[in-house]
Amino acid sequence: MTADEPLDFGADPFEHAFGQLRGPVHWPSLTEDEARERMLELDDWVTDLVRRFAIEPRFVPPCWAKHGALIEILSALRDHERADFADTASPTAGLDFIRALHDGHHFLAEHVAKTQCSVAGHRDDFIAPWLVRKTAAPQCD
């Protein structure tokens, strides 16, 4: 082994479960390829979260990945969990994640109530008409 080679201490169980600890994901900044890769990671985590906490579809419907707001809320929760369970986290940080999950339930429920998505079907997000007919300068009618 040379001085340039990194030491190999075997697989890190934290990194295996949570990935490399990095800053939060800013979804609007990602390229299509980056977003696709991050969605695969997030999908695994969301599936596990729904199982672990028996989360009902009124909070996380099967079509969650078709809703930008749900993606960003769930991604933020995943990032929060990763930080709360890092080796450098406080011994009480696990409860911080539970509190964040509780808060996240409110955001998730609010968004799902708008779309009324359920196990029975998906409905697209409502986009305000003024956003659809976006002009060069804001106009007041």
PDB file of C-alpha atoms in Angstrom:
ATOM      1  CA  MET A   1       0.000   0.000   0.000  1.00  0.00           C
ATOM      2  CA  THR A   2       1.341   3.435  -0.912  1.00  0.00           C
ATOM      3  CA  ALA A   3       0.810   6.725   0.887  1.00  0.00           C
ATOM      4  CA  ASP A   4      -1.532   7.842  -1.928  1.00  0.00           C
ATOM      5  CA  GLU A   5      -3.972   4.961  -1.462  1.00  0.00           C
ATOM      6  CA  PRO A   6      -6.911   5.504   0.899  1.00  0.00           C
ATOM      7  CA  LEU A   7      -7.192   3.183   3.859  1.00  0.00           C
ATOM      8  CA  ASP A   8      -9.926   0.572   3.506  1.00  0.00           C
ATOM      9  CA  PHE A   9     -11.745  -0.077   6.749  1.00  0.00           C
ATOM     10  CA  GLY A  10     -14.531  -2.087   5.124  1.00  0.00           C
ATOM     11  CA  ALA A  11     -18.119  -1.080   4.506  1.00  0.00           C
ATOM     12  CA  ASP A  12     -19.463   1.649   6.755  1.00  0.00           C
ATOM     13  CA  PRO A  13     -22.972   0.612   7.861  1.00  0.00           C
ATOM     14  CA  PHE A  14     -24.062   4.267   8.226  1.00  0.00           C
ATOM     15  CA  GLU A  15     -22.919   5.099   4.707  1.00  0.00           C
ATOM     16  CA  HIS A  16     -24.627   1.966   3.393  1.00  0.00           C
ATOM     17  CA  ALA A  17     -27.922   2.967   5.032  1.00  0.00           C
ATOM     18  CA  PHE A  18     -27.796   6.717   4.501  1.00  0.00           C
ATOM     19  CA  GLY A  19     -25.227   7.371   1.771  1.00  0.00           C
ATOM     20  CA  GLN A  20     -22.479   9.930   1.965  1.00  0.00           C
ATOM     21  CA  LEU A  21     -23.592  12.666   4.356  1.00  0.00           C
ATOM     22  CA  ARG A  22     -23.884  15.817   2.289  1.00  0.00           C
ATOM     23  CA  GLY A  23     -25.950  18.964   2.226  1.00  0.00           C
ATOM     24  CA  PRO A  24     -29.638  19.033   1.374  1.00  0.00           C
ATOM     25  CA  VAL A  25     -30.779  18.434  -2.193  1.00  0.00           C
ATOM     26  CA  HIS A  26     -32.005  21.506  -4.072  1.00  0.00           C
ATOM     27  CA  TRP A  27     -34.194  19.722  -6.613  1.00  0.00           C
ATOM     28  CA  PRO A  28     -34.718  22.682  -9.003  1.00  0.00           C
ATOM     29  CA  SER A  29     -30.929  22.889  -9.512  1.00  0.00           C
ATOM     30  CA  LEU A  30     -30.466  19.265 -10.587  1.00  0.00           C
ATOM     31  CA  THR A  31     -30.022  18.145 -14.175  1.00  0.00           C
ATOM     32  CA  GLU A  32     -32.391  15.458 -15.464  1.00  0.00           C
ATOM     33  CA  ASP A  33     -29.753  12.770 -14.936  1.00  0.00           C
ATOM     34  CA  GLU A  34     -28.967  13.978 -11.408  1.00  0.00           C
ATOM     35  CA  ALA A  35     -32.658  14.137 -10.540  1.00  0.00           C
ATOM     36  CA  ARG A  36     -33.229  10.613 -11.864  1.00  0.00           C
ATOM     37  CA  GLU A  37     -30.344   9.281  -9.745  1.00  0.00           C
ATOM     38  CA  ARG A  38     -31.512  11.121  -6.638  1.00  0.00           C
ATOM     39  CA  MET A  39     -35.090   9.885  -7.169  1.00  0.00           C
ATOM     40  CA  LEU A  40     -33.890   6.284  -7.127  1.00  0.00           C
ATOM     41  CA  GLU A  41     -32.187   6.926  -3.787  1.00  0.00           C
ATOM     42  CA  LEU A  42     -35.202   8.772  -2.419  1.00  0.00           C
ATOM     43  CA  ASP A  43     -37.636   6.085  -3.594  1.00  0.00           C
ATOM     44  CA  ASP A  44     -35.823   3.430  -1.571  1.00  0.00           C
ATOM     45  CA  TRP A  45     -35.839   5.664   1.496  1.00  0.00           C
ATOM     46  CA  VAL A  46     -39.530   6.603   1.152  1.00  0.00           C
ATOM     47  CA  THR A  47     -40.526   2.950   0.755  1.00  0.00           C
ATOM     48  CA  ASP A  48     -38.597   2.115   3.913  1.00  0.00           C
ATOM     49  CA  LEU A  49     -40.051   5.110   5.807  1.00  0.00           C
ATOM     50  CA  VAL A  50     -43.631   4.193   4.886  1.00  0.00           C
ATOM     51  CA  ARG A  51     -43.039   0.631   6.094  1.00  0.00           C
ATOM     52  CA  ARG A  52     -41.190   1.577   9.292  1.00  0.00           C
ATOM     53  CA  PHE A  53     -43.776   4.104  10.439  1.00  0.00           C
ATOM     54  CA  ALA A  54     -46.888   2.566   8.801  1.00  0.00           C
ATOM     55  CA  ILE A  55     -47.567   5.876   7.061  1.00  0.00           C
ATOM     56  CA  GLU A  56     -50.996   6.054   5.476  1.00  0.00           C
ATOM     57  CA  PRO A  57     -51.583   7.001   1.818  1.00  0.00           C
ATOM     58  CA  ARG A  58     -53.294  10.225   2.932  1.00  0.00           C
ATOM     59  CA  PHE A  59     -49.777  11.401   3.815  1.00  0.00           C
ATOM     60  CA  VAL A  60     -47.698   9.564   1.196  1.00  0.00           C
ATOM     61  CA  PRO A  61     -49.828   8.311  -1.708  1.00  0.00           C
ATOM     62  CA  PRO A  62     -48.404   5.768  -4.171  1.00  0.00           C
ATOM     63  CA  CYS A  63     -47.977   8.575  -6.729  1.00  0.00           C
ATOM     64  CA  TRP A  64     -45.853  10.770  -4.415  1.00  0.00           C
ATOM     65  CA  ALA A  65     -43.028  10.852  -6.977  1.00  0.00           C
ATOM     66  CA  LYS A  66     -45.298  12.731  -9.434  1.00  0.00           C
ATOM     67  CA  HIS A  67     -45.602  15.705  -7.069  1.00  0.00           C
ATOM     68  CA  GLY A  68     -42.695  18.123  -6.747  1.00  0.00           C
ATOM     69  CA  ALA A  69     -43.804  19.318  -3.328  1.00  0.00           C
ATOM     70  CA  LEU A  70     -43.964  15.782  -1.937  1.00  0.00           C
ATOM     71  CA  ILE A  71     -40.546  15.012  -3.397  1.00  0.00           C
ATOM     72  CA  GLU A  72     -39.038  18.065  -1.712  1.00  0.00           C
ATOM     73  CA  ILE A  73     -40.765  17.461   1.647  1.00  0.00           C
ATOM     74  CA  LEU A  74     -39.746  13.796   1.730  1.00  0.00           C
ATOM     75  CA  SER A  75     -36.230  14.654   0.592  1.00  0.00           C
ATOM     76  CA  ALA A  76     -35.919  17.186   3.414  1.00  0.00           C
ATOM     77  CA  LEU A  77     -37.097  14.560   5.904  1.00  0.00           C
ATOM     78  CA  ARG A  78     -34.554  12.094   4.557  1.00  0.00           C
ATOM     79  CA  ASP A  79     -31.785  14.691   4.872  1.00  0.00           C
ATOM     80  CA  HIS A  80     -32.937  15.457   8.411  1.00  0.00           C
ATOM     81  CA  GLU A  81     -32.811  11.783   9.353  1.00  0.00           C
ATOM     82  CA  ARG A  82     -29.345  11.369   7.862  1.00  0.00           C
ATOM     83  CA  ALA A  83     -28.028  14.315   9.869  1.00  0.00           C
ATOM     84  CA  ASP A  84     -29.772  13.209  13.064  1.00  0.00           C
ATOM     85  CA  PHE A  85     -28.226   9.753  12.906  1.00  0.00           C
ATOM     86  CA  ALA A  86     -24.703  10.807  11.877  1.00  0.00           C
ATOM     87  CA  ASP A  87     -21.889   9.789  14.220  1.00  0.00           C
ATOM     88  CA  THR A  88     -21.470  13.431  15.203  1.00  0.00           C
ATOM     89  CA  ALA A  89     -25.141  13.936  16.129  1.00  0.00           C
ATOM     90  CA  SER A  90     -26.334  14.477  19.660  1.00  0.00           C
ATOM     91  CA  PRO A  91     -27.528  11.368  21.510  1.00  0.00           C
ATOM     92  CA  THR A  92     -30.991  12.989  21.610  1.00  0.00           C
ATOM     93  CA  ALA A  93     -31.080  13.737  17.874  1.00  0.00           C
ATOM     94  CA  GLY A  94     -33.193  10.660  17.135  1.00  0.00           C
ATOM     95  CA  LEU A  95     -36.127  12.418  18.755  1.00  0.00           C
ATOM     96  CA  ASP A  96     -35.413  15.470  16.594  1.00  0.00           C
ATOM     97  CA  PHE A  97     -36.103  13.304  13.561  1.00  0.00           C
ATOM     98  CA  ILE A  98     -39.374  12.080  15.104  1.00  0.00           C
ATOM     99  CA  ARG A  99     -40.386  15.714  15.647  1.00  0.00           C
ATOM    100  CA  ALA A 100     -39.440  16.561  12.056  1.00  0.00           C
ATOM    101  CA  LEU A 101     -41.492  13.606  10.853  1.00  0.00           C
ATOM    102  CA  HIS A 102     -44.439  14.872  12.882  1.00  0.00           C
ATOM    103  CA  ASP A 103     -44.082  18.335  11.317  1.00  0.00           C
ATOM    104  CA  GLY A 104     -43.603  16.761   7.892  1.00  0.00           C
ATOM    105  CA  HIS A 105     -46.903  14.902   8.267  1.00  0.00           C
ATOM    106  CA  HIS A 106     -48.680  18.277   8.341  1.00  0.00           C
ATOM    107  CA  PHE A 107     -46.968  19.465   5.161  1.00  0.00           C
ATOM    108  CA  LEU A 108     -47.586  16.139   3.425  1.00  0.00           C
ATOM    109  CA  ALA A 109     -51.252  15.980   4.438  1.00  0.00           C
ATOM    110  CA  GLU A 110     -51.834  19.559   3.301  1.00  0.00           C
ATOM    111  CA  HIS A 111     -50.426  18.884  -0.139  1.00  0.00           C
ATOM    112  CA  VAL A 112     -52.157  15.522  -0.588  1.00  0.00           C
ATOM    113  CA  ALA A 113     -55.457  17.145   0.440  1.00  0.00           C
ATOM    114  CA  LYS A 114     -55.036  19.613  -2.445  1.00  0.00           C
ATOM    115  CA  THR A 115     -54.572  16.878  -5.035  1.00  0.00           C
ATOM    116  CA  GLN A 116     -56.828  14.301  -3.342  1.00  0.00           C
ATOM    117  CA  CYS A 117     -54.519  11.526  -4.519  1.00  0.00           C
ATOM    118  CA  SER A 118     -55.094   8.142  -2.932  1.00  0.00           C
ATOM    119  CA  VAL A 119     -54.510   4.455  -3.518  1.00  0.00           C
ATOM    120  CA  ALA A 120     -57.447   4.711  -5.951  1.00  0.00           C
ATOM    121  CA  GLY A 121     -55.716   7.162  -8.254  1.00  0.00           C
ATOM    122  CA  HIS A 122     -53.524  10.134  -9.063  1.00  0.00           C
ATOM    123  CA  ARG A 123     -54.531  13.712  -9.754  1.00  0.00           C
ATOM    124  CA  ASP A 124     -52.135  16.302 -11.129  1.00  0.00           C
ATOM    125  CA  ASP A 125     -51.147  19.318  -9.076  1.00  0.00           C
ATOM    126  CA  PHE A 126     -53.276  22.384  -9.674  1.00  0.00           C
ATOM    127  CA  ILE A 127     -51.196  25.059 -11.370  1.00  0.00           C
ATOM    128  CA  ALA A 128     -52.514  28.585 -10.923  1.00  0.00           C
ATOM    129  CA  PRO A 129     -53.629  30.070 -14.268  1.00  0.00           C
ATOM    130  CA  TRP A 130     -51.419  33.131 -13.795  1.00  0.00           C
ATOM    131  CA  LEU A 131     -48.370  30.837 -13.768  1.00  0.00           C
ATOM    132  CA  VAL A 132     -49.452  29.102 -16.971  1.00  0.00           C
ATOM    133  CA  ARG A 133     -49.819  32.374 -18.888  1.00  0.00           C
ATOM    134  CA  LYS A 134     -46.614  33.857 -17.550  1.00  0.00           C
ATOM    135  CA  THR A 135     -45.677  37.081 -19.316  1.00  0.00           C
ATOM    136  CA  ALA A 136     -42.517  39.177 -19.432  1.00  0.00           C
ATOM    137  CA  ALA A 137     -43.787  41.443 -16.666  1.00  0.00           C
ATOM    138  CA  PRO A 138     -46.382  40.836 -13.947  1.00  0.00           C
ATOM    139  CA  GLN A 139     -49.804  42.247 -14.776  1.00  0.00           C
ATOM    140  CA  CYS A 140     -52.724  43.042 -12.534  1.00  0.00           C
ATOM    141  CA  ASP A 141     -56.171  42.421 -14.017  1.00  0.00           C
TER     142      ASP A 141
END
